[in-house]
Coordinates of C-alpha atoms in Angstrom, one line a residue:
X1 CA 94.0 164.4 146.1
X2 CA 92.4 165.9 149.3
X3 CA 89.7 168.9 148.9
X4 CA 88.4 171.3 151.1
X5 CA 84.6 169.1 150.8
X6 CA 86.7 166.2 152.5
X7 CA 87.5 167.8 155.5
X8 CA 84.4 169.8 155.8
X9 CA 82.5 166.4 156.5
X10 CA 84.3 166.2 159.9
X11 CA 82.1 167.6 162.5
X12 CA 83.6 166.6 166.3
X13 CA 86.0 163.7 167.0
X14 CA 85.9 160.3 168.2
X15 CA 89.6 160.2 169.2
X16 CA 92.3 162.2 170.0
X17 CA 95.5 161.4 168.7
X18 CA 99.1 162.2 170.9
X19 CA 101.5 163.6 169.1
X20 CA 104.7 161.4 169.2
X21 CA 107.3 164.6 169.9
X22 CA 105.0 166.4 172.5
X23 CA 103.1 164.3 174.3
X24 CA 101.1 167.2 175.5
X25 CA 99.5 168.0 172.1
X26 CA 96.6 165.6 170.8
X27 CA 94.6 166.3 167.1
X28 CA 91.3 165.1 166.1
X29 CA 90.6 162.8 163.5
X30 CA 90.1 165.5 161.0
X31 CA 93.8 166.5 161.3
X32 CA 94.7 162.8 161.3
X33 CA 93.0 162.6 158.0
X34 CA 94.3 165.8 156.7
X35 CA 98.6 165.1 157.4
X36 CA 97.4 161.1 156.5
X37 CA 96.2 162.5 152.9
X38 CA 97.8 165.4 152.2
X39 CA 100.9 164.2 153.5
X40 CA 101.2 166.7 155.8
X41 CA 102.4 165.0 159.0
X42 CA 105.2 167.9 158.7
X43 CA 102.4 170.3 159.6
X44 CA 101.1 168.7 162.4
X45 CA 104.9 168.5 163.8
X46 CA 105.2 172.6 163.2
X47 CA 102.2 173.5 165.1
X48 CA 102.6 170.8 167.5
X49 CA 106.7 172.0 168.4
X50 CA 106.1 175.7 168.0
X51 CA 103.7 175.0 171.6
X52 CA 106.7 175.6 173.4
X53 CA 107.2 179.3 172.4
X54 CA 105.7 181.1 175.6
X55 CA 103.4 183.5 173.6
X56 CA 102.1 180.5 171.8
X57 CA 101.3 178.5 174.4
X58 CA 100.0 180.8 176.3
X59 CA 97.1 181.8 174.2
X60 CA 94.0 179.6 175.1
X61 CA 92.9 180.2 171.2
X62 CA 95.0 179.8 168.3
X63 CA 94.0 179.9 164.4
X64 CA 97.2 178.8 162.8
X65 CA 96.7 179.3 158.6
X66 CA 99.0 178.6 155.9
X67 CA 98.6 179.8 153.0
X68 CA 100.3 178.5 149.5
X69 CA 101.5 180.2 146.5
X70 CA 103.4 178.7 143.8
X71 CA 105.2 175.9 146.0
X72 CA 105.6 178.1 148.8
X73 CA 103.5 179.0 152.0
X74 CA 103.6 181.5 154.9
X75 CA 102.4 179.9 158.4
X76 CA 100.6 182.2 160.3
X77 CA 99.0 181.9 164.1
X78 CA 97.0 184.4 165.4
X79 CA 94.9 184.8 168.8
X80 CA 92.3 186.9 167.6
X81 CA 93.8 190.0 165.7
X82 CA 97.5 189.8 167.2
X83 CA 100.0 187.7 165.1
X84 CA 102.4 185.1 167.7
X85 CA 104.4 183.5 164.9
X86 CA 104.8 184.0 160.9
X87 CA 107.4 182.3 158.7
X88 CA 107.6 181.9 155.1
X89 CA 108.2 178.0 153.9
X90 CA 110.2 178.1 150.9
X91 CA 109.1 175.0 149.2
X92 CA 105.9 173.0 149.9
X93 CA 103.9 170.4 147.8
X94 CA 100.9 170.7 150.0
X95 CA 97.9 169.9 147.8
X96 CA 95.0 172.7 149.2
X97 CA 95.6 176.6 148.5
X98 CA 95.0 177.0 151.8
X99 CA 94.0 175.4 155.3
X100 CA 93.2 177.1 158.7
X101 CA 93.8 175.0 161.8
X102 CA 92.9 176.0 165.7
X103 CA 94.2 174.8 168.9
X104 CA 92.2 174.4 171.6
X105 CA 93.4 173.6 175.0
X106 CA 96.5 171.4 173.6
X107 CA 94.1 169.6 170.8
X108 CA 94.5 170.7 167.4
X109 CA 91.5 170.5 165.0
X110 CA 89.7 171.8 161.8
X111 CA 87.1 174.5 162.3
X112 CA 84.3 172.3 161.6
X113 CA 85.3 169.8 164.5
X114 CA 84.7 172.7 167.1

């Protein structure tokens, strides 16, 4: 089971990782750790595909959060205060209440890697 204390310990990267689908998008080892333990490689693929929505892509900041309740989740991404994408995920067996993610110039990462 993966807490929050596991991913806090990642501070920076030593590698970026390319994402297989889009080969413009690379994550840190934090967020290779996170979709490795938490079996979340499906999260990584969302954030990672949703890059080619114009608003999305076009913010240079992106805090993407999702948020579970009860087997379910809303994905949010913000830049700043203004919402680019929401969806509700009708099942989900993430382990973590909730996780907030950011993309940086193509690289996603925890906040603690920044």
């Amino acid at each position: 089971m993966i807490t929050k204390t596991d991913l806090a310990h990642f501070t920076g990267t030593d590698n970026h990782y390319q994402h297989r689908l889009m080969r413009s998008v690379r994550y840190t080892d934090g967020v290779q750790f996170l979709a490795k333990n938490a079996q979340a490689y499906w999260l990584i693929d969302k954030i990672a595909t949703l890059q080619l929505e114009k608003k999305i892509r076009a913010a240079d900041f992106q805090a993407w959060q999702l948020v579970v309740t009860n087997n379910t989740a809303t994905l949010t991404c913000k830049d700043d205060d203004v919402i680019l994408h929401s969806e509700h995920i009708t099942f989900t067996d993430f382990p973590l209440d909730e996780i907030t993610l950011w993309v940086e110039s193509g690289v996603i990462l925890l906040p603690s890697e920044h």
